[in-house]
PDB file of C-alpha atoms and ligand atoms in Angstrom:
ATOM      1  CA  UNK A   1     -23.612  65.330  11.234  1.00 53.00           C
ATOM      2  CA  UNK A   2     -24.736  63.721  14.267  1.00 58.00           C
ATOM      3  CA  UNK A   3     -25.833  59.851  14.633  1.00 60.00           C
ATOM      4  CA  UNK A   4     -27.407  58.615  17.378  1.00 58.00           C
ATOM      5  CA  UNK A   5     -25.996  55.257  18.519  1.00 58.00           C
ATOM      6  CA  UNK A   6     -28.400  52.798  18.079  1.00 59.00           C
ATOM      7  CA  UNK A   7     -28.884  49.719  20.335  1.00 63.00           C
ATOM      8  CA  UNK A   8     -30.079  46.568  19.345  1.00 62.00           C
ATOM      9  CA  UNK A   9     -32.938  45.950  20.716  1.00 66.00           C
ATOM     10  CA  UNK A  10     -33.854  42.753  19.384  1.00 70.00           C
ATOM     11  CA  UNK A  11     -31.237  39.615  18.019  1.00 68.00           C
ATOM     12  CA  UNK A  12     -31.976  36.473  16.439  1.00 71.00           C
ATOM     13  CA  UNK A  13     -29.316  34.330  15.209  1.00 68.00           C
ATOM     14  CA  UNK A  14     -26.249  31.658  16.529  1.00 69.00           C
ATOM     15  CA  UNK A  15     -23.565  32.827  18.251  1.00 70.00           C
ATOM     16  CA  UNK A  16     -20.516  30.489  17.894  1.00 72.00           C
ATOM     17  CA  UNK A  17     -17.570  30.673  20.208  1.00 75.00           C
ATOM     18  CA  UNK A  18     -14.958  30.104  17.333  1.00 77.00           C
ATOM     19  CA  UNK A  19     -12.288  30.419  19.650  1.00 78.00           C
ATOM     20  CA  UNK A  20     -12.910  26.765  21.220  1.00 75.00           C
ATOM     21  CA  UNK A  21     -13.374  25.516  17.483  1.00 78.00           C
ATOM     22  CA  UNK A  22      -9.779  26.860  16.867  1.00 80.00           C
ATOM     23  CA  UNK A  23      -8.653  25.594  20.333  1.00 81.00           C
ATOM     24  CA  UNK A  24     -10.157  21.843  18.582  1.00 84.00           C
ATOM     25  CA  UNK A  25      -8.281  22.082  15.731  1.00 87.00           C
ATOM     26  CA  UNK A  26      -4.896  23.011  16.795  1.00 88.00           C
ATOM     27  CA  UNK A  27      -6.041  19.970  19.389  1.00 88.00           C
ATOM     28  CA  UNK A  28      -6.542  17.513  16.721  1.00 88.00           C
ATOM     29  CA  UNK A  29      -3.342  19.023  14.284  1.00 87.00           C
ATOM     30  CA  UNK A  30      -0.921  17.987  17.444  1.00 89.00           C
ATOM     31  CA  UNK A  31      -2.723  15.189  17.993  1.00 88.00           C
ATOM     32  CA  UNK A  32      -1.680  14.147  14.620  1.00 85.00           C
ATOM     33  CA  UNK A  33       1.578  15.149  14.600  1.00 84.00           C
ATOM     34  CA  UNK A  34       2.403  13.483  17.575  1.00 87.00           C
ATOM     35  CA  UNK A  35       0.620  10.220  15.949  1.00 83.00           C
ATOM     36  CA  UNK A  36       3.193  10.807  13.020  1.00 83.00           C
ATOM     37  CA  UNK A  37       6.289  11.298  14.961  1.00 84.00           C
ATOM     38  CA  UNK A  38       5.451   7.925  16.833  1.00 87.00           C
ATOM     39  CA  UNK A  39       5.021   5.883  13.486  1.00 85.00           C
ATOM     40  CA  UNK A  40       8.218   7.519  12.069  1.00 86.00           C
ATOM     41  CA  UNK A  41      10.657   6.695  15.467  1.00 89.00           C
ATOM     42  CA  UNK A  42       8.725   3.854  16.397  1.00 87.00           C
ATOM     43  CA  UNK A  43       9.317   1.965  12.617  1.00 86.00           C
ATOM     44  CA  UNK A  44      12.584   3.410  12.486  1.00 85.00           C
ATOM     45  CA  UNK A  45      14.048   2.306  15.976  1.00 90.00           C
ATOM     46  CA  UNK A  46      12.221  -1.020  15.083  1.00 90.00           C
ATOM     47  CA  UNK A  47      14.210  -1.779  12.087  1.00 88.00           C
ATOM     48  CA  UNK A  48      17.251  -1.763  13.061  1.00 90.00           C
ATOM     49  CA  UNK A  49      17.228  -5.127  15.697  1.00 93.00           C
ATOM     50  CA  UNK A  50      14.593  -6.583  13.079  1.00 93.00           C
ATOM     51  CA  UNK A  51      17.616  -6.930  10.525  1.00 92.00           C
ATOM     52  CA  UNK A  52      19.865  -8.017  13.097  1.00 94.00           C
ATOM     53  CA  UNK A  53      17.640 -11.096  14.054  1.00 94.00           C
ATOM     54  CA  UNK A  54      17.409 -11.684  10.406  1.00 93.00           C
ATOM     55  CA  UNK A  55      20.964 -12.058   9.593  1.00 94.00           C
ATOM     56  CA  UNK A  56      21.757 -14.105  12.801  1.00 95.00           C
ATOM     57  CA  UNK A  57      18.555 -16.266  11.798  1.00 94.00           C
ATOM     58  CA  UNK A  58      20.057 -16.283   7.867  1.00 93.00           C
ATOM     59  CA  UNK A  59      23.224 -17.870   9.775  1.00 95.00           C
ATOM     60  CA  UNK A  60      22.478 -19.946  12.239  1.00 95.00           C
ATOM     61  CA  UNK A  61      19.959 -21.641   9.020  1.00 94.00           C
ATOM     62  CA  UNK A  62      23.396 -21.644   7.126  1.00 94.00           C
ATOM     63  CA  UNK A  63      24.903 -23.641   9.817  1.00 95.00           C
ATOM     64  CA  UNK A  64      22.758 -26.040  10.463  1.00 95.00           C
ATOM     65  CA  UNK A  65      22.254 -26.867   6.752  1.00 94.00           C
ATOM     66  CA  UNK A  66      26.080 -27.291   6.942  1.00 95.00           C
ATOM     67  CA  UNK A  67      26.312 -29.906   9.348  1.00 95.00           C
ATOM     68  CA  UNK A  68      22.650 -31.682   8.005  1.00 95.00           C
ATOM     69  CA  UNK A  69      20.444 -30.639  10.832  1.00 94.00           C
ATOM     70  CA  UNK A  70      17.704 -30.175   8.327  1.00 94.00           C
ATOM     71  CA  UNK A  71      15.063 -29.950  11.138  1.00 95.00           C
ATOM     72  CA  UNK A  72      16.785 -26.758  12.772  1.00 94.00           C
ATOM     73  CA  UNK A  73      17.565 -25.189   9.512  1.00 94.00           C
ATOM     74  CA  UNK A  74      13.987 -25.270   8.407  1.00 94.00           C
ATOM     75  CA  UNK A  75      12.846 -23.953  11.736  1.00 94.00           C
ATOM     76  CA  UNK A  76      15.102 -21.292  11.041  1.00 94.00           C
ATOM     77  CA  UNK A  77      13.617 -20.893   7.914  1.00 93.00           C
ATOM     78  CA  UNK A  78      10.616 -20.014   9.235  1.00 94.00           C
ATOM     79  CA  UNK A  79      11.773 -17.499  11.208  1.00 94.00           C
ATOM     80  CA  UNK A  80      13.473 -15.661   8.554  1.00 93.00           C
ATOM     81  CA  UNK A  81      10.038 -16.028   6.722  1.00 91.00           C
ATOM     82  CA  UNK A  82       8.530 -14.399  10.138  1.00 92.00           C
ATOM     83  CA  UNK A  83      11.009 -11.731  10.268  1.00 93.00           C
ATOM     84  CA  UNK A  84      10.662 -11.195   6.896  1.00 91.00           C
ATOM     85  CA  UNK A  85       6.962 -10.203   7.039  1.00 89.00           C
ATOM     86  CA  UNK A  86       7.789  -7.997  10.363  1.00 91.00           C
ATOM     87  CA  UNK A  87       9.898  -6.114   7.617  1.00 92.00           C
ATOM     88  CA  UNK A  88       7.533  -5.694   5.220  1.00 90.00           C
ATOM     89  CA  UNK A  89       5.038  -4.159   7.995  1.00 90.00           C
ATOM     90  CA  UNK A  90       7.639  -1.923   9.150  1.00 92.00           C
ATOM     91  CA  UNK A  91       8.692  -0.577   5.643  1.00 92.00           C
ATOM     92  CA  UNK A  92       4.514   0.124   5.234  1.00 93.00           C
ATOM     93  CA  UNK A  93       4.477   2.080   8.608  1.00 92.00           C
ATOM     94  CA  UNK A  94       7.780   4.172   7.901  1.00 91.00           C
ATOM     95  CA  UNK A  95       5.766   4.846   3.945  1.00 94.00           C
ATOM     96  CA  UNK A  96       3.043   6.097   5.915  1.00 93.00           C
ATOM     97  CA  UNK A  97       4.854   8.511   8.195  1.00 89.00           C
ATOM     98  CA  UNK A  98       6.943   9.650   4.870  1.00 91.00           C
ATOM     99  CA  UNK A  99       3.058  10.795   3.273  1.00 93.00           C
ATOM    100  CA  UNK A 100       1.976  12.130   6.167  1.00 88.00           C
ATOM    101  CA  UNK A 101       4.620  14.288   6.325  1.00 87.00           C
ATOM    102  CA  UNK A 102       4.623  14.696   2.280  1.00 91.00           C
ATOM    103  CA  UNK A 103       8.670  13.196   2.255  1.00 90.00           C
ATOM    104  CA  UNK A 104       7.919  10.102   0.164  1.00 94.00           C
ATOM    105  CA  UNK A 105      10.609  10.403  -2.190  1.00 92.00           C
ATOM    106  CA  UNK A 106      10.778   9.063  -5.721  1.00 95.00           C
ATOM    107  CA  UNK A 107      13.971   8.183  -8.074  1.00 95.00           C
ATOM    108  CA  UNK A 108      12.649   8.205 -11.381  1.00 95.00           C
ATOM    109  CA  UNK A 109      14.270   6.941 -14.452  1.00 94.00           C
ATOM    110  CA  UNK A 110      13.161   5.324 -17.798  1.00 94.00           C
ATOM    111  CA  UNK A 111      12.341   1.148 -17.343  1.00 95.00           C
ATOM    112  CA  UNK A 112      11.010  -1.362 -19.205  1.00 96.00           C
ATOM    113  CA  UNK A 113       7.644  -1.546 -17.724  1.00 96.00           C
ATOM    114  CA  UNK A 114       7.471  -5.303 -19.079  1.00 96.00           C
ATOM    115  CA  UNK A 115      10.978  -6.243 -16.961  1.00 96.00           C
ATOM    116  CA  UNK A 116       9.351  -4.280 -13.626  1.00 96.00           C
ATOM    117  CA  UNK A 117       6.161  -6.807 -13.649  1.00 96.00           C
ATOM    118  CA  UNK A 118       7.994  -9.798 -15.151  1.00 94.00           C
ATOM    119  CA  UNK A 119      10.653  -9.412 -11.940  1.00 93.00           C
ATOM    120  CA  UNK A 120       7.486  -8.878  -9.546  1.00 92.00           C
ATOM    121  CA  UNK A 121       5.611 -12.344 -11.285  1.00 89.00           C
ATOM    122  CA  UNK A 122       9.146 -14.192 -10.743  1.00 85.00           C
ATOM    123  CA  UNK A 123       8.971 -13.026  -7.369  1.00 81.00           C
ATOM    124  CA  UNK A 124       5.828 -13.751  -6.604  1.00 80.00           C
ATOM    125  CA  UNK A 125       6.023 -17.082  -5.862  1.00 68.00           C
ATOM    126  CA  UNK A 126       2.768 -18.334  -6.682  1.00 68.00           C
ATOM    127  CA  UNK A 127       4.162 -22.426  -6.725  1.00 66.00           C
ATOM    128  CA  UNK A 128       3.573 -22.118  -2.808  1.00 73.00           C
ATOM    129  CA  UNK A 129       0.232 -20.608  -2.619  1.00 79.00           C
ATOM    130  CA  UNK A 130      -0.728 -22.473  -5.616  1.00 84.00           C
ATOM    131  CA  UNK A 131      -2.248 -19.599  -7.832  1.00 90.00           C
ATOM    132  CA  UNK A 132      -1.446 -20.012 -11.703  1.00 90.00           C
ATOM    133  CA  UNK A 133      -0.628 -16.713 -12.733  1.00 91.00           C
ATOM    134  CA  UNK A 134      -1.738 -15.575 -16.566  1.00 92.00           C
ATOM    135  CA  UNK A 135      -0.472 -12.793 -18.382  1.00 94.00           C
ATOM    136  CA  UNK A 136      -1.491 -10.861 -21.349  1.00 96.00           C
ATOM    137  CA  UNK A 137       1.478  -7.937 -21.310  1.00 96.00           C
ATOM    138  CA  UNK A 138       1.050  -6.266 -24.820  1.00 96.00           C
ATOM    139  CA  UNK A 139       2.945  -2.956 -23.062  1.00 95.00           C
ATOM    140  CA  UNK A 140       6.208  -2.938 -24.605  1.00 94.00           C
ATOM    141  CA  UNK A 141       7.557   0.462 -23.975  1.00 93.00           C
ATOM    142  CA  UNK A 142       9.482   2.439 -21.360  1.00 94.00           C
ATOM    143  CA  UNK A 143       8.079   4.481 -18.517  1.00 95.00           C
ATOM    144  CA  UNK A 144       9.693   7.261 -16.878  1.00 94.00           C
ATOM    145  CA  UNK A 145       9.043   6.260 -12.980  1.00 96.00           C
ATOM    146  CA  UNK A 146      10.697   5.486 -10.044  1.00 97.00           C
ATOM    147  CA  UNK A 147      11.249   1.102 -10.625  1.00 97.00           C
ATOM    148  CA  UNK A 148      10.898   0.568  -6.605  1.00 96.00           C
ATOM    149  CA  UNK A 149       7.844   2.217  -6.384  1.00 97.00           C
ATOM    150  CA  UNK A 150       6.083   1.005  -8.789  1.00 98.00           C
ATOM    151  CA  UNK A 151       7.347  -2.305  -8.155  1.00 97.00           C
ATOM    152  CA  UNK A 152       5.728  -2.050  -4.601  1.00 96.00           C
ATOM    153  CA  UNK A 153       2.645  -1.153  -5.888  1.00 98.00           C
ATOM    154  CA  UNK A 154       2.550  -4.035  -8.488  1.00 97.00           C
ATOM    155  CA  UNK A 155       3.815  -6.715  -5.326  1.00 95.00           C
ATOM    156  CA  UNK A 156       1.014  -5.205  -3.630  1.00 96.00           C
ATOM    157  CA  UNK A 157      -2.027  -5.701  -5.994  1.00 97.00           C
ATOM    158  CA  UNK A 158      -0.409  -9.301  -6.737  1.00 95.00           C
ATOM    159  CA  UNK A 159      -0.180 -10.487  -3.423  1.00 93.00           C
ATOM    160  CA  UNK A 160      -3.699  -9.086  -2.389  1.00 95.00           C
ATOM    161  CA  UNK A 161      -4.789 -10.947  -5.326  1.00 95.00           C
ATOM    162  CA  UNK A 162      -3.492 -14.146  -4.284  1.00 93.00           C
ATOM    163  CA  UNK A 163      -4.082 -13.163  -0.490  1.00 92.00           C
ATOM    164  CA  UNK A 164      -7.938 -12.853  -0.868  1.00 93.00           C
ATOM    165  CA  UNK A 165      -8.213 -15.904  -3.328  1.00 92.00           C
ATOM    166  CA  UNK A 166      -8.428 -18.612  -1.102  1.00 88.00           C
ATOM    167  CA  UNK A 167      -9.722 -21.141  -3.357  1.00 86.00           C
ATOM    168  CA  UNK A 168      -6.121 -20.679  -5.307  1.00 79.00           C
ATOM    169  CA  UNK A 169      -7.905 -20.254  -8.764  1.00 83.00           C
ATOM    170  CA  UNK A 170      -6.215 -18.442 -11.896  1.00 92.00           C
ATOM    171  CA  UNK A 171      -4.900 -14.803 -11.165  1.00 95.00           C
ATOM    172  CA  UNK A 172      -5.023 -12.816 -14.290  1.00 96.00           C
ATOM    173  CA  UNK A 173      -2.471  -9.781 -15.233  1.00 97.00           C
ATOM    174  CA  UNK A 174      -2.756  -7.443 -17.835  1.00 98.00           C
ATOM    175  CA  UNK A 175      -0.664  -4.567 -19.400  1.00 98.00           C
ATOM    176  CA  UNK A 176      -1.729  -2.460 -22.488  1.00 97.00           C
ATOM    177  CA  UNK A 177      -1.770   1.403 -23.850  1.00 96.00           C
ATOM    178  CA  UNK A 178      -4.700   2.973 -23.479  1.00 95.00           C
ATOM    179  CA  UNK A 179      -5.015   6.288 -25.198  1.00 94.00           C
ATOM    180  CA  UNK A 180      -1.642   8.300 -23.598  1.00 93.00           C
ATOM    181  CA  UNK A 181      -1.453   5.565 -20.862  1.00 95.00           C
ATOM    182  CA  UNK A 182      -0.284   2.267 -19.833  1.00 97.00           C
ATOM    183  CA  UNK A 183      -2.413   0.251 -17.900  1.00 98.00           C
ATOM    184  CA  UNK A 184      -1.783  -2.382 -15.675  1.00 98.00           C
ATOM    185  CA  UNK A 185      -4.416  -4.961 -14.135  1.00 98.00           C
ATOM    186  CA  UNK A 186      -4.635  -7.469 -11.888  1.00 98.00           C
ATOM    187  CA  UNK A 187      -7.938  -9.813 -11.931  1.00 97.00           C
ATOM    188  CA  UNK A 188      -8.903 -12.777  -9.195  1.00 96.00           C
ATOM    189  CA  UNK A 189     -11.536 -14.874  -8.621  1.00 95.00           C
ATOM    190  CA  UNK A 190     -11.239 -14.802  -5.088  1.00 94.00           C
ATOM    191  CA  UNK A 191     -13.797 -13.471  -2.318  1.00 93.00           C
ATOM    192  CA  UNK A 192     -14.257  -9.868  -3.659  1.00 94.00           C
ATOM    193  CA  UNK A 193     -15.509  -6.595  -2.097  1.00 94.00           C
ATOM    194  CA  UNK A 194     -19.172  -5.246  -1.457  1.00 93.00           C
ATOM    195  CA  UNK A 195     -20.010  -2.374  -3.629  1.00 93.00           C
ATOM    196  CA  UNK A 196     -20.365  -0.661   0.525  1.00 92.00           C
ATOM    197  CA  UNK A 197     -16.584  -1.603   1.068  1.00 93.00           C
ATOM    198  CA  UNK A 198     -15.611  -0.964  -2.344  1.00 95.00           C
ATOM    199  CA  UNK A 199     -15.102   2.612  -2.184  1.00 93.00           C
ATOM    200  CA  UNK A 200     -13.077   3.041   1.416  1.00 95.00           C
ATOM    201  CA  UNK A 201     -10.351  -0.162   0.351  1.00 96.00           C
ATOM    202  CA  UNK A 202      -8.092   2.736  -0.892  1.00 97.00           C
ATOM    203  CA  UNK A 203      -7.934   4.483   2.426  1.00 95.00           C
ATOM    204  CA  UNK A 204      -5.723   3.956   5.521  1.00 92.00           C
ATOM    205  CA  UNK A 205      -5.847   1.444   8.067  1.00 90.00           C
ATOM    206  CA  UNK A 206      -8.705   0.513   6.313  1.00 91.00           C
ATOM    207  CA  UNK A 207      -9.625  -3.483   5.858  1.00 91.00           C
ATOM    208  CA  UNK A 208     -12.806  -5.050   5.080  1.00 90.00           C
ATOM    209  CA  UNK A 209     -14.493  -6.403   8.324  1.00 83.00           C
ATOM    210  CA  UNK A 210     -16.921  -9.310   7.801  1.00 73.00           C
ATOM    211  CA  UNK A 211     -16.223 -12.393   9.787  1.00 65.00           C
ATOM    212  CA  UNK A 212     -14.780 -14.147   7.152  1.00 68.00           C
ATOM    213  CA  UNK A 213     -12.031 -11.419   6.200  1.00 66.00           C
ATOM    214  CA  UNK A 214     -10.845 -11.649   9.613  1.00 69.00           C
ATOM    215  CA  UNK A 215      -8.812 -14.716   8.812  1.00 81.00           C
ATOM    216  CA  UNK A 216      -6.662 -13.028   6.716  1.00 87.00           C
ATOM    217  CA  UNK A 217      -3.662 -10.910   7.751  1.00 85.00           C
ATOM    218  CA  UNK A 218      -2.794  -7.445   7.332  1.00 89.00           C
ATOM    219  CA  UNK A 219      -2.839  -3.809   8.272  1.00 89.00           C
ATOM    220  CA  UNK A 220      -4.731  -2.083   6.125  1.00 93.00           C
ATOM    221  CA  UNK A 221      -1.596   0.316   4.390  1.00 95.00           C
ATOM    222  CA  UNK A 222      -0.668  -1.397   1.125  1.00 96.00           C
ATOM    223  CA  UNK A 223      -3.543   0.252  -1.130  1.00 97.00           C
ATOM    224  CA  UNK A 224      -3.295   3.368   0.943  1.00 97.00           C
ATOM    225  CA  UNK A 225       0.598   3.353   0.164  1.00 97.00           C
ATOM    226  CA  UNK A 226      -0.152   2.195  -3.298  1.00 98.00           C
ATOM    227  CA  UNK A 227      -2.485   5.053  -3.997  1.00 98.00           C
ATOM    228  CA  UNK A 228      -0.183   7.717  -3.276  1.00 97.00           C
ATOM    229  CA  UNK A 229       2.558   6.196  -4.790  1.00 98.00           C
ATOM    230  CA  UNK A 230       0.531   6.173  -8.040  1.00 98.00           C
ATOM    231  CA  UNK A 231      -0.853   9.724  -6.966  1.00 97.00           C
ATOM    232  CA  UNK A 232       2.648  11.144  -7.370  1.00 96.00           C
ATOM    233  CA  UNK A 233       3.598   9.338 -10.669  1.00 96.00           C
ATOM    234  CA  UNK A 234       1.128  11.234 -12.037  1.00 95.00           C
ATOM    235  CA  UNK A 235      -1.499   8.588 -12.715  1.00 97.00           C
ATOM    236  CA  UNK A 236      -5.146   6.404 -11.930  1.00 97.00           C
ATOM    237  CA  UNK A 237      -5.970   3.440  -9.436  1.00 98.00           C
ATOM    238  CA  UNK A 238      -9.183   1.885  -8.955  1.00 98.00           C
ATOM    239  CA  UNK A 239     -10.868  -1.399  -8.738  1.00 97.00           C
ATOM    240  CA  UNK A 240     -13.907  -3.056  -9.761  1.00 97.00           C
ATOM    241  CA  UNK A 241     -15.319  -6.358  -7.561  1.00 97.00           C
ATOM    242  CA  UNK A 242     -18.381  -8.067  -6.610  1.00 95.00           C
ATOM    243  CA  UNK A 243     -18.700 -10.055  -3.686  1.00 93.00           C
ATOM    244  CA  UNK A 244     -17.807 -13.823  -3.927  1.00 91.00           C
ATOM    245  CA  UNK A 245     -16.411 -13.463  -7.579  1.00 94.00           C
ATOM    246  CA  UNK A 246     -13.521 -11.705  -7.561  1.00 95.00           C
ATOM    247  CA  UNK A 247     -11.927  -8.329  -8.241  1.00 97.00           C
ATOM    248  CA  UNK A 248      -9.975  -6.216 -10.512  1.00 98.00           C
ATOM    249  CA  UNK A 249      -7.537  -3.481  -9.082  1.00 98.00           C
ATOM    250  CA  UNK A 250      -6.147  -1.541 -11.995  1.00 98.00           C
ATOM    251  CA  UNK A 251      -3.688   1.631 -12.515  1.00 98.00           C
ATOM    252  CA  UNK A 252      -2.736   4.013 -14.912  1.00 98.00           C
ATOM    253  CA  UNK A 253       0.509   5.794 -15.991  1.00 97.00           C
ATOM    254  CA  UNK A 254       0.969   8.578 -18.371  1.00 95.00           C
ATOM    255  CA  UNK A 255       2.935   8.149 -21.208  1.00 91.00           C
ATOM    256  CA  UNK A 256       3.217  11.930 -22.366  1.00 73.00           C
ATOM    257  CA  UNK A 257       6.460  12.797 -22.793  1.00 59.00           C
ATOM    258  CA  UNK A 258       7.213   9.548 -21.914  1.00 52.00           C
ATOM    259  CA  UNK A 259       8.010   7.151 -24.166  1.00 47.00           C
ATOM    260  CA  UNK A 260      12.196   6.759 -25.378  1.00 46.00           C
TER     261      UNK A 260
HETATM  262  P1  ADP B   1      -4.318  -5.483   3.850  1.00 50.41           P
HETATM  263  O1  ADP B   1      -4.430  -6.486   2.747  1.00 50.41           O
HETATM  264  O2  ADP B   1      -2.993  -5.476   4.516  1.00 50.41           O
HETATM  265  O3  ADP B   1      -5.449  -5.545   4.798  1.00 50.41           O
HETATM  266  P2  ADP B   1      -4.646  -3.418   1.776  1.00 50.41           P
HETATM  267  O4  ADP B   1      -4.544  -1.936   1.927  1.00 50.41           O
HETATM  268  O5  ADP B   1      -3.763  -4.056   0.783  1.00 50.41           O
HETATM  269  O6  ADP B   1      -4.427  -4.001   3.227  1.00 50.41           O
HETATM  270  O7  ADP B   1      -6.152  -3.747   1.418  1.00 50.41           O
HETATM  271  C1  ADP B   1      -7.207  -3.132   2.160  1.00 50.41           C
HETATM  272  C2  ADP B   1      -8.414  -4.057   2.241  1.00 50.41           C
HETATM  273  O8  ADP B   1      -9.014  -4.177   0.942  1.00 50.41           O
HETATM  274  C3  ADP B   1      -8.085  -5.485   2.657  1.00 50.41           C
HETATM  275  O9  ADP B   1      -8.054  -5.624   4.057  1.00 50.41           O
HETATM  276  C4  ADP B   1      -9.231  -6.261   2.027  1.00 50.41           C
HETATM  277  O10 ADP B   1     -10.353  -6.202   2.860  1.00 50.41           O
HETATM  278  C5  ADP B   1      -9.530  -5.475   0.749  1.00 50.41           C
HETATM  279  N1  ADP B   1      -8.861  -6.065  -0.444  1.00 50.41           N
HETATM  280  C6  ADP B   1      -7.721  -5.643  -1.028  1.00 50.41           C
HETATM  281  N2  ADP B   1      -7.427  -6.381  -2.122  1.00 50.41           N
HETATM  282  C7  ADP B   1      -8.419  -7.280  -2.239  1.00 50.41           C
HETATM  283  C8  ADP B   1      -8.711  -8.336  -3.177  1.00 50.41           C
HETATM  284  N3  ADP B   1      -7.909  -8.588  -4.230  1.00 50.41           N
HETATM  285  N4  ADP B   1      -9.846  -9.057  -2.968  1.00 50.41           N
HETATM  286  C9  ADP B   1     -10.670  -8.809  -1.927  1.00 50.41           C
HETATM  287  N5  ADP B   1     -10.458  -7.842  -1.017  1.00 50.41           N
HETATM  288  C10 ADP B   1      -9.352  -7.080  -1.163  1.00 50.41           C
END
């Protein structure tokens, strides 16, 4: 059978060079990576001196206490306080480069989900900022979770709380069974969140930008960090707020198979 090779005559469509869309993406993936290997080397070559000027601080505040120099030591003081935070931003940018590159890594165990938000509330330290922390924990039981993680999520929502309730009124936190989960909550009455901003707080390097929020320091990681911590435990987090009365930042573990 013979066909005659036809030739188009007429053509109406887009042509798309795909080849430079391929070119953009393998663009933007090493663009990435290379963003990702600088937060990993730069946090982790970081560290290192960071504790080093922490323990000589810790010392030197040691030795001035020791011989009464109470003005040094509490200058000191405040530089361990300083250095402190520095670590705290740090361990947020090395958690980042572990997600990006899917190697957060969990140690999970069964805990007394009462003693891992009793120990963050100790810690919290609310006599300085002059919150009153209130708390309704009817959770009793064990969860099967990795105790650090979860405890950096819980620091986290409590010192946002107090963080972004200037006015230092009550903080309220919460811990009951819902259903097959445990719930956790932490309520202020501080400035809140538009319902615009509501929905990207969760994301990275994210922060709220109105002129007031500016005044308050951070770099946008710890809900991020939080999120896919809880993510990975195999549960919820969300949060409810309206602007200049407060908000609510809850989460949710599972306690199928859980409980002992
Ligand atoms: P950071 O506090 O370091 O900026 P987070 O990831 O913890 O980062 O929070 C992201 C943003 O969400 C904050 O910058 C702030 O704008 C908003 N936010 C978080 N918690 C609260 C809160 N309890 N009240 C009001 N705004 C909050």
């Amino acid at each position: 059978l013979y066909h005659p090779v036809k030739t188009v005559q007429q053509f109406a469509g887009i042509v798309r060079d795909i080849t430079k869309e391929i070119a953009g993406i393998e663009e933007q993936q090493k663009l990435q990576h290379q963003k990702d290997n600088f937060l990993s080397i730069a946090s982790h070559e970081l560290k290192t001196p960071v504790t080093s000027i922490k323990a000589y601080a810790q010392l030197l505040e040691r030795m001035f206490k020791k011989e009464g120099d109470t003005q040094k030591a509490d200058m000191l003081a405040r530089l361990t306080g300083q250095v402190n935070r520095l670590t705290i931003l740090l361990e947020d940018l090395l958690d980042v480069s572990k997600i990006s590159n899917d190697k957060l890594s969990f140690k999970r165990d069964y805990h007394s989900f009462n003693d891992i938000v009793t120990d963050n509330i100790r810690d919290a330290d609310c006599q300085e900022s002059g919150h009153h922390l209130e708390m309704h924990l009817s959770f009793m039981g064990n969860i099967y979770c990795d105790r650090m993680r979860i405890s950096q999520v819980i620091s986290n929502l409590i010192s946002n709380a107090v963080k972004y309730s200037p006015e230092r009124d009550n903080i309220l936190i919460t811990t009951a069974q819902r259903g097959t989960d445990v719930v956790f909550s932490v309520q202020d009455f501080g400035i809140g969140i538009s319902k615009e901003n509501i929905g990207r707080v969760f994301d990275q390097f994210y922060r709220v930008s109105t002129a007031e929020s500016y005044s308050y320091q951070g770099m946008g990681l710890g809900l991020f960090i939080s999120a896919e911590i809880i993510r990975q435990e195999g549960g919820r987090i969300w949060a409810e707020s309206e602007e200049n009365a407060g908000s609510t930042f809850c989460f949710s573990l599972p306690l199928v198979n859980n409980i002992r």
